[in-house]
């Protein structure tokens, strides 16, 4: 199972919005609504931000939102804050009962 | 407070074996499917395996199928990962996490180093 494709890095200024894309295939993102997004700060475990394409767990800011079109999912972060600077990973359920992750995107808040 | 605490990592020689454990607290462990995920600088995040709440179903990533075995003891609120025939490519931080199609709770991770 090949990893999902994410941009290596994105950047934005405080208050701006950014979008991180995550591209897969019809065997994963395109075939199921089981896309998740995670935030990881250095030295910490990943934290779930979005599940089921666009649902947020309790306690996650509504500045984080998810969407999907075809084989590509997207994470939008609005009102960028300095603490948003972290690595972001997407994941998807696949047609062979596996989970596949993206390679990760480093967000820099300028 | 929900907690997952992994243990059992360390240095192992190529071809060797290791068993990881993950103890859950602060939630009803037996109600949740549990997964193992690892992270290395080379491969990034990689899902390894999942076990259902009652242990009747298990799934594995192709990269570990036949070498790793997931199991659980709900009476001890503990998840296990038996890892055999380890290679340098298995060196990583290993996390346990709740659920399957998404991972809402993660442990702090345990480091596995494979070297002679």
PDB file of C-alpha atoms in Angstrom:
ATOM      1  CA  UNK A   1       0.000   0.000   0.000  1.00  0.00           C
ATOM      2  CA  UNK A   2       1.578   3.284  -1.121  1.00  0.00           C
ATOM      3  CA  UNK A   3       1.597   6.257   1.184  1.00  0.00           C
ATOM      4  CA  UNK A   4      -0.784   9.128   0.543  1.00  0.00           C
ATOM      5  CA  UNK A   5       0.795  12.205  -1.049  1.00  0.00           C
ATOM      6  CA  UNK A   6       1.086  15.427   0.918  1.00  0.00           C
ATOM      7  CA  UNK A   7       3.141  18.552   0.215  1.00  0.00           C
ATOM      8  CA  UNK A   8       6.355  18.506   2.223  1.00  0.00           C
ATOM      9  CA  UNK A   9       5.801  21.972   3.583  1.00  0.00           C
ATOM     10  CA  UNK A  10       3.351  24.874   3.667  1.00  0.00           C
ATOM     11  CA  UNK A  11       3.573  28.239   5.337  1.00  0.00           C
ATOM     12  CA  UNK A  12       1.347  31.102   6.312  1.00  0.00           C
ATOM     13  CA  UNK A  13       1.177  34.204   8.462  1.00  0.00           C
ATOM     14  CA  UNK A  14      -0.798  34.526  11.689  1.00  0.00           C
ATOM     15  CA  UNK A  15      -4.464  35.080  10.974  1.00  0.00           C
ATOM     16  CA  UNK A  16      -4.287  33.645   7.464  1.00  0.00           C
ATOM     17  CA  UNK A  17      -5.815  30.383   6.237  1.00  0.00           C
ATOM     18  CA  UNK A  18      -3.911  27.516   4.687  1.00  0.00           C
ATOM     19  CA  UNK A  19      -4.924  24.287   2.999  1.00  0.00           C
ATOM     20  CA  UNK A  20      -2.999  21.010   3.117  1.00  0.00           C
ATOM     21  CA  UNK A  21      -3.845  18.474   0.442  1.00  0.00           C
ATOM     22  CA  UNK A  22      -3.662  14.696   0.674  1.00  0.00           C
ATOM     23  CA  UNK A  23      -3.924  12.656  -2.514  1.00  0.00           C
ATOM     24  CA  UNK A  24      -4.643   8.967  -2.697  1.00  0.00           C
ATOM     25  CA  UNK A  25      -6.508   6.608  -4.980  1.00  0.00           C
ATOM     26  CA  UNK A  26      -9.946   5.100  -5.436  1.00  0.00           C
ATOM     27  CA  UNK A  27      -8.763   2.259  -3.178  1.00  0.00           C
ATOM     28  CA  UNK A  28      -8.398   4.535  -0.194  1.00  0.00           C
ATOM     29  CA  UNK A  29      -9.487   8.186  -0.043  1.00  0.00           C
ATOM     30  CA  UNK A  30     -11.760   7.951  -3.051  1.00  0.00           C
ATOM     31  CA  UNK A  31     -13.467   4.799  -1.902  1.00  0.00           C
ATOM     32  CA  UNK A  32     -14.242   5.543   1.727  1.00  0.00           C
ATOM     33  CA  UNK A  33     -15.198   8.399   4.033  1.00  0.00           C
ATOM     34  CA  UNK A  34     -12.586   7.378   6.573  1.00  0.00           C
ATOM     35  CA  UNK A  35     -10.066  10.180   6.169  1.00  0.00           C
ATOM     36  CA  UNK A  36      -8.380  11.485   9.301  1.00  0.00           C
ATOM     37  CA  UNK A  37      -5.937  14.277  10.050  1.00  0.00           C
ATOM     38  CA  UNK A  38      -3.368  14.494  12.830  1.00  0.00           C
ATOM     39  CA  UNK A  39      -1.235  17.255  14.280  1.00  0.00           C
ATOM     40  CA  UNK A  40       2.171  16.437  15.740  1.00  0.00           C
ATOM     41  CA  UNK A  41       4.426  18.796  17.639  1.00  0.00           C
ATOM     42  CA  UNK A  42       8.112  17.863  18.013  1.00  0.00           C
ATOM     43  CA  UNK A  43       8.693  15.081  20.507  1.00  0.00           C
ATOM     44  CA  UNK A  44       4.981  14.509  21.027  1.00  0.00           C
ATOM     45  CA  UNK A  45       2.521  11.862  19.920  1.00  0.00           C
ATOM     46  CA  UNK A  46       0.155  12.705  17.066  1.00  0.00           C
ATOM     47  CA  UNK A  47      -3.153  14.316  18.017  1.00  0.00           C
ATOM     48  CA  UNK A  48      -6.387  13.601  16.166  1.00  0.00           C
ATOM     49  CA  UNK A  49      -7.828  16.731  14.538  1.00  0.00           C
ATOM     50  CA  UNK A  50     -10.356  15.395  12.031  1.00  0.00           C
ATOM     51  CA  UNK A  51     -11.975  12.016  11.464  1.00  0.00           C
ATOM     52  CA  UNK A  52     -14.575  10.764   9.028  1.00  0.00           C
ATOM     53  CA  UNK A  53     -13.411  13.405   6.496  1.00  0.00           C
ATOM     54  CA  UNK A  54     -14.882  16.404   8.332  1.00  0.00           C
ATOM     55  CA  UNK A  55     -15.761  15.557  11.934  1.00  0.00           C
ATOM     56  CA  UNK A  56     -13.893  17.096  14.857  1.00  0.00           C
ATOM     57  CA  UNK A  57     -13.330  15.334  18.188  1.00  0.00           C
ATOM     58  CA  UNK A  58     -14.410  17.214  21.306  1.00  0.00           C
ATOM     59  CA  UNK A  59     -11.939  19.916  22.234  1.00  0.00           C
ATOM     60  CA  UNK A  60     -10.518  20.487  18.748  1.00  0.00           C
ATOM     61  CA  UNK A  61     -10.873  24.058  17.553  1.00  0.00           C
ATOM     62  CA  UNK A  62     -13.353  24.787  14.753  1.00  0.00           C
ATOM     63  CA  UNK A  63     -10.475  26.553  12.992  1.00  0.00           C
ATOM     64  CA  UNK A  64      -9.624  23.069  11.713  1.00  0.00           C
ATOM     65  CA  UNK A  65     -11.863  21.635   9.007  1.00  0.00           C
ATOM     66  CA  UNK A  66     -11.670  18.796   6.528  1.00  0.00           C
ATOM     67  CA  UNK A  67     -13.095  18.007   3.124  1.00  0.00           C
ATOM     68  CA  UNK A  68     -12.766  15.521   0.302  1.00  0.00           C
ATOM     69  CA  UNK A  69     -13.208  15.569  -3.458  1.00  0.00           C
ATOM     70  CA  UNK A  70     -12.580  12.427  -5.421  1.00  0.00           C
ATOM     71  CA  UNK A  71      -9.244  10.950  -4.423  1.00  0.00           C
ATOM     72  CA  UNK A  72      -8.015  14.083  -2.655  1.00  0.00           C
ATOM     73  CA  UNK A  73      -8.704  15.183   0.899  1.00  0.00           C
ATOM     74  CA  UNK A  74      -7.900  18.595   2.332  1.00  0.00           C
ATOM     75  CA  UNK A  75      -7.295  20.089   5.754  1.00  0.00           C
ATOM     76  CA  UNK A  76      -8.024  23.782   6.143  1.00  0.00           C
ATOM     77  CA  UNK A  77      -6.650  25.750   9.070  1.00  0.00           C
ATOM     78  CA  UNK A  78      -8.156  29.196   9.423  1.00  0.00           C
ATOM     79  CA  UNK A  79      -6.976  32.047  11.634  1.00  0.00           C
ATOM     80  CA  UNK A  80      -3.446  30.649  11.824  1.00  0.00           C
ATOM     81  CA  UNK A  81      -1.815  30.824  15.239  1.00  0.00           C
ATOM     82  CA  UNK A  82       1.829  30.354  16.154  1.00  0.00           C
ATOM     83  CA  UNK A  83       0.978  27.179  18.059  1.00  0.00           C
ATOM     84  CA  UNK A  84      -0.340  25.664  14.815  1.00  0.00           C
ATOM     85  CA  UNK A  85       3.276  25.290  13.689  1.00  0.00           C
ATOM     86  CA  UNK A  86       3.660  21.514  13.593  1.00  0.00           C
ATOM     87  CA  UNK A  87       3.658  18.491  11.307  1.00  0.00           C
ATOM     88  CA  UNK A  88       0.330  17.377   9.865  1.00  0.00           C
ATOM     89  CA  UNK A  89      -0.524  13.895   8.640  1.00  0.00           C
ATOM     90  CA  UNK A  90      -3.518  12.534   6.773  1.00  0.00           C
ATOM     91  CA  UNK A  91      -4.636   8.933   6.844  1.00  0.00           C
ATOM     92  CA  UNK A  92      -7.263   6.792   5.165  1.00  0.00           C
ATOM     93  CA  UNK A  93      -8.814   3.382   5.444  1.00  0.00           C
ATOM     94  CA  UNK A  94      -8.037   1.199   2.419  1.00  0.00           C
ATOM     95  CA  UNK A  95      -9.739  -1.601   0.546  1.00  0.00           C
ATOM     96  CA  UNK A  96      -7.553  -4.299   2.100  1.00  0.00           C
ATOM     97  CA  UNK A  97      -8.514  -3.492   5.691  1.00  0.00           C
ATOM     98  CA  UNK A  98      -5.361  -1.440   6.185  1.00  0.00           C
ATOM     99  CA  UNK A  99      -4.740   2.162   7.163  1.00  0.00           C
ATOM    100  CA  UNK A 100      -2.375   4.293   5.094  1.00  0.00           C
ATOM    101  CA  UNK A 101      -0.770   7.571   6.168  1.00  0.00           C
ATOM    102  CA  UNK A 102       0.518  10.502   4.184  1.00  0.00           C
ATOM    103  CA  UNK A 103       4.162  11.475   4.319  1.00  0.00           C
ATOM    104  CA  UNK A 104       3.456  14.524   6.447  1.00  0.00           C
ATOM    105  CA  UNK A 105       3.433  18.281   5.902  1.00  0.00           C
ATOM    106  CA  UNK A 106       5.473  20.722   7.930  1.00  0.00           C
ATOM    107  CA  UNK A 107       3.510  23.893   8.631  1.00  0.00           C
ATOM    108  CA  UNK A 108       5.531  27.009   9.301  1.00  0.00           C
ATOM    109  CA  UNK A 109       3.776  30.044  10.742  1.00  0.00           C
ATOM    110  CA  UNK A 110       5.813  33.019   9.628  1.00  0.00           C
TER     111      UNK A 110
ATOM    112  CA  UNK B   1      -7.703  11.015  32.528  1.00  0.00           C
ATOM    113  CA  UNK B   2      -7.279   8.734  29.525  1.00  0.00           C
ATOM    114  CA  UNK B   3      -3.780   7.244  29.354  1.00  0.00           C
ATOM    115  CA  UNK B   4      -1.971   4.726  27.218  1.00  0.00           C
ATOM    116  CA  UNK B   5       1.460   3.681  28.427  1.00  0.00           C
ATOM    117  CA  UNK B   6       3.749   1.667  26.177  1.00  0.00           C
ATOM    118  CA  UNK B   7       6.743  -0.310  27.356  1.00  0.00           C
ATOM    119  CA  UNK B   8       9.091  -3.009  26.150  1.00  0.00           C
ATOM    120  CA  UNK B   9      11.144  -1.081  23.620  1.00  0.00           C
ATOM    121  CA  UNK B  10      14.910  -1.174  23.556  1.00  0.00           C
ATOM    122  CA  UNK B  11      17.929  -2.355  21.635  1.00  0.00           C
ATOM    123  CA  UNK B  12      17.645  -5.665  19.791  1.00  0.00           C
ATOM    124  CA  UNK B  13      19.942  -7.405  17.326  1.00  0.00           C
ATOM    125  CA  UNK B  14      18.858  -8.020  13.731  1.00  0.00           C
ATOM    126  CA  UNK B  15      16.834 -11.226  13.625  1.00  0.00           C
ATOM    127  CA  UNK B  16      15.841 -10.838  17.244  1.00  0.00           C
ATOM    128  CA  UNK B  17      12.471 -10.540  18.944  1.00  0.00           C
ATOM    129  CA  UNK B  18      10.772  -8.052  21.240  1.00  0.00           C
ATOM    130  CA  UNK B  19       7.350  -7.816  22.891  1.00  0.00           C
ATOM    131  CA  UNK B  20       5.766  -4.451  23.404  1.00  0.00           C
ATOM    132  CA  UNK B  21       3.014  -3.761  25.919  1.00  0.00           C
ATOM    133  CA  UNK B  22       0.495  -0.956  26.210  1.00  0.00           C
ATOM    134  CA  UNK B  23      -1.576  -0.429  29.351  1.00  0.00           C
ATOM    135  CA  UNK B  24      -4.738   1.621  29.125  1.00  0.00           C
ATOM    136  CA  UNK B  25      -6.384   3.579  31.925  1.00  0.00           C
ATOM    137  CA  UNK B  26      -9.118   6.156  32.349  1.00  0.00           C
ATOM    138  CA  UNK B  27     -11.454   4.532  29.820  1.00  0.00           C
ATOM    139  CA  UNK B  28     -13.214   1.220  29.267  1.00  0.00           C
ATOM    140  CA  UNK B  29     -10.363  -0.597  27.509  1.00  0.00           C
ATOM    141  CA  UNK B  30     -12.477  -3.609  26.560  1.00  0.00           C
ATOM    142  CA  UNK B  31     -14.890  -1.455  24.525  1.00  0.00           C
ATOM    143  CA  UNK B  32     -12.283  -0.351  21.995  1.00  0.00           C
ATOM    144  CA  UNK B  33     -10.407  -1.815  19.071  1.00  0.00           C
ATOM    145  CA  UNK B  34      -6.711  -1.122  19.561  1.00  0.00           C
ATOM    146  CA  UNK B  35      -3.971  -0.443  17.051  1.00  0.00           C
ATOM    147  CA  UNK B  36      -0.211  -0.216  16.803  1.00  0.00           C
ATOM    148  CA  UNK B  37       1.395   2.551  14.751  1.00  0.00           C
ATOM    149  CA  UNK B  38       5.079   3.233  14.352  1.00  0.00           C
ATOM    150  CA  UNK B  39       7.054   6.265  13.267  1.00  0.00           C
ATOM    151  CA  UNK B  40      10.539   6.497  11.853  1.00  0.00           C
ATOM    152  CA  UNK B  41      12.385   9.384  10.191  1.00  0.00           C
ATOM    153  CA  UNK B  42      12.609   7.327   6.989  1.00  0.00           C
ATOM    154  CA  UNK B  43       9.068   5.968   6.671  1.00  0.00           C
ATOM    155  CA  UNK B  44       7.073   8.490   8.700  1.00  0.00           C
ATOM    156  CA  UNK B  45       3.894   7.215  10.331  1.00  0.00           C
ATOM    157  CA  UNK B  46       3.043   3.609   9.500  1.00  0.00           C
ATOM    158  CA  UNK B  47       0.016   1.679  10.701  1.00  0.00           C
ATOM    159  CA  UNK B  48       0.953  -1.856  11.707  1.00  0.00           C
ATOM    160  CA  UNK B  49      -1.977  -3.763  13.111  1.00  0.00           C
ATOM    161  CA  UNK B  50      -5.388  -3.647  14.765  1.00  0.00           C
ATOM    162  CA  UNK B  51      -7.242  -6.012  17.080  1.00  0.00           C
ATOM    163  CA  UNK B  52     -10.973  -5.872  17.738  1.00  0.00           C
ATOM    164  CA  UNK B  53     -12.373  -5.271  21.210  1.00  0.00           C
ATOM    165  CA  UNK B  54     -13.020  -8.968  21.764  1.00  0.00           C
ATOM    166  CA  UNK B  55      -9.900 -10.190  19.923  1.00  0.00           C
ATOM    167  CA  UNK B  56     -11.941 -11.994  17.269  1.00  0.00           C
ATOM    168  CA  UNK B  57     -10.480  -9.964  14.410  1.00  0.00           C
ATOM    169  CA  UNK B  58      -6.946  -8.871  13.636  1.00  0.00           C
ATOM    170  CA  UNK B  59      -5.474  -7.143  10.596  1.00  0.00           C
ATOM    171  CA  UNK B  60      -1.867  -6.428   9.694  1.00  0.00           C
ATOM    172  CA  UNK B  61       0.103  -4.229   7.342  1.00  0.00           C
ATOM    173  CA  UNK B  62       1.858  -6.200   4.620  1.00  0.00           C
ATOM    174  CA  UNK B  63       5.223  -5.034   5.959  1.00  0.00           C
ATOM    175  CA  UNK B  64       4.780  -6.951   9.223  1.00  0.00           C
ATOM    176  CA  UNK B  65       2.399  -9.759   8.305  1.00  0.00           C
ATOM    177  CA  UNK B  66       3.821 -13.091   9.414  1.00  0.00           C
ATOM    178  CA  UNK B  67       6.424 -11.474  11.683  1.00  0.00           C
ATOM    179  CA  UNK B  68       4.340  -9.439  14.160  1.00  0.00           C
ATOM    180  CA  UNK B  69       1.425 -10.647  16.278  1.00  0.00           C
ATOM    181  CA  UNK B  70      -1.058  -8.400  18.034  1.00  0.00           C
ATOM    182  CA  UNK B  71      -2.964  -9.567  21.103  1.00  0.00           C
ATOM    183  CA  UNK B  72      -4.723  -8.182  24.140  1.00  0.00           C
ATOM    184  CA  UNK B  73      -5.751  -9.077  27.671  1.00  0.00           C
ATOM    185  CA  UNK B  74      -8.838  -7.073  28.593  1.00  0.00           C
ATOM    186  CA  UNK B  75      -8.666  -8.224  32.224  1.00  0.00           C
ATOM    187  CA  UNK B  76      -5.288  -6.496  32.442  1.00  0.00           C
ATOM    188  CA  UNK B  77      -6.272  -3.613  30.138  1.00  0.00           C
ATOM    189  CA  UNK B  78      -3.172  -4.422  28.156  1.00  0.00           C
ATOM    190  CA  UNK B  79      -2.367  -4.572  24.448  1.00  0.00           C
ATOM    191  CA  UNK B  80       0.646  -6.473  23.138  1.00  0.00           C
ATOM    192  CA  UNK B  81       2.764  -6.609  20.012  1.00  0.00           C
ATOM    193  CA  UNK B  82       5.069  -9.585  19.570  1.00  0.00           C
ATOM    194  CA  UNK B  83       7.735  -8.695  17.037  1.00  0.00           C
ATOM    195  CA  UNK B  84       9.951 -11.382  15.486  1.00  0.00           C
ATOM    196  CA  UNK B  85      12.662 -11.419  12.805  1.00  0.00           C
ATOM    197  CA  UNK B  86      13.418  -7.774  13.351  1.00  0.00           C
ATOM    198  CA  UNK B  87      15.460  -5.834  10.798  1.00  0.00           C
ATOM    199  CA  UNK B  88      16.926  -2.364  10.683  1.00  0.00           C
ATOM    200  CA  UNK B  89      13.781  -1.215   8.878  1.00  0.00           C
ATOM    201  CA  UNK B  90      11.756  -1.966  12.021  1.00  0.00           C
ATOM    202  CA  UNK B  91      13.636   0.644  14.058  1.00  0.00           C
ATOM    203  CA  UNK B  92      11.087   3.265  15.085  1.00  0.00           C
ATOM    204  CA  UNK B  93       9.003   4.741  17.863  1.00  0.00           C
ATOM    205  CA  UNK B  94       6.069   2.422  18.418  1.00  0.00           C
ATOM    206  CA  UNK B  95       2.733   3.864  19.529  1.00  0.00           C
ATOM    207  CA  UNK B  96      -0.422   2.150  20.661  1.00  0.00           C
ATOM    208  CA  UNK B  97      -3.666   3.936  19.879  1.00  0.00           C
ATOM    209  CA  UNK B  98      -7.370   3.446  20.375  1.00  0.00           C
ATOM    210  CA  UNK B  99      -9.671   2.556  17.499  1.00  0.00           C
ATOM    211  CA  UNK B 100      -9.041   1.536  13.905  1.00  0.00           C
ATOM    212  CA  UNK B 101     -10.156   3.810  11.109  1.00  0.00           C
ATOM    213  CA  UNK B 102      -9.002   6.780  13.117  1.00  0.00           C
ATOM    214  CA  UNK B 103      -6.817   7.011  16.223  1.00  0.00           C
ATOM    215  CA  UNK B 104      -8.223   9.276  18.915  1.00  0.00           C
ATOM    216  CA  UNK B 105      -5.935   8.397  21.819  1.00  0.00           C
ATOM    217  CA  UNK B 106      -2.211   7.744  21.581  1.00  0.00           C
ATOM    218  CA  UNK B 107       0.448   6.630  24.017  1.00  0.00           C
ATOM    219  CA  UNK B 108       3.742   8.443  24.380  1.00  0.00           C
ATOM    220  CA  UNK B 109       5.571   5.799  22.365  1.00  0.00           C
ATOM    221  CA  UNK B 110       8.381   3.361  23.026  1.00  0.00           C
ATOM    222  CA  UNK B 111      11.617   3.356  21.023  1.00  0.00           C
ATOM    223  CA  UNK B 112      12.831   0.227  19.273  1.00  0.00           C
ATOM    224  CA  UNK B 113      16.410   0.184  17.999  1.00  0.00           C
ATOM    225  CA  UNK B 114      17.661  -2.661  15.809  1.00  0.00           C
ATOM    226  CA  UNK B 115      21.429  -2.926  15.650  1.00  0.00           C
ATOM    227  CA  UNK B 116      24.258  -5.390  16.111  1.00  0.00           C
TER     228      UNK B 116
END
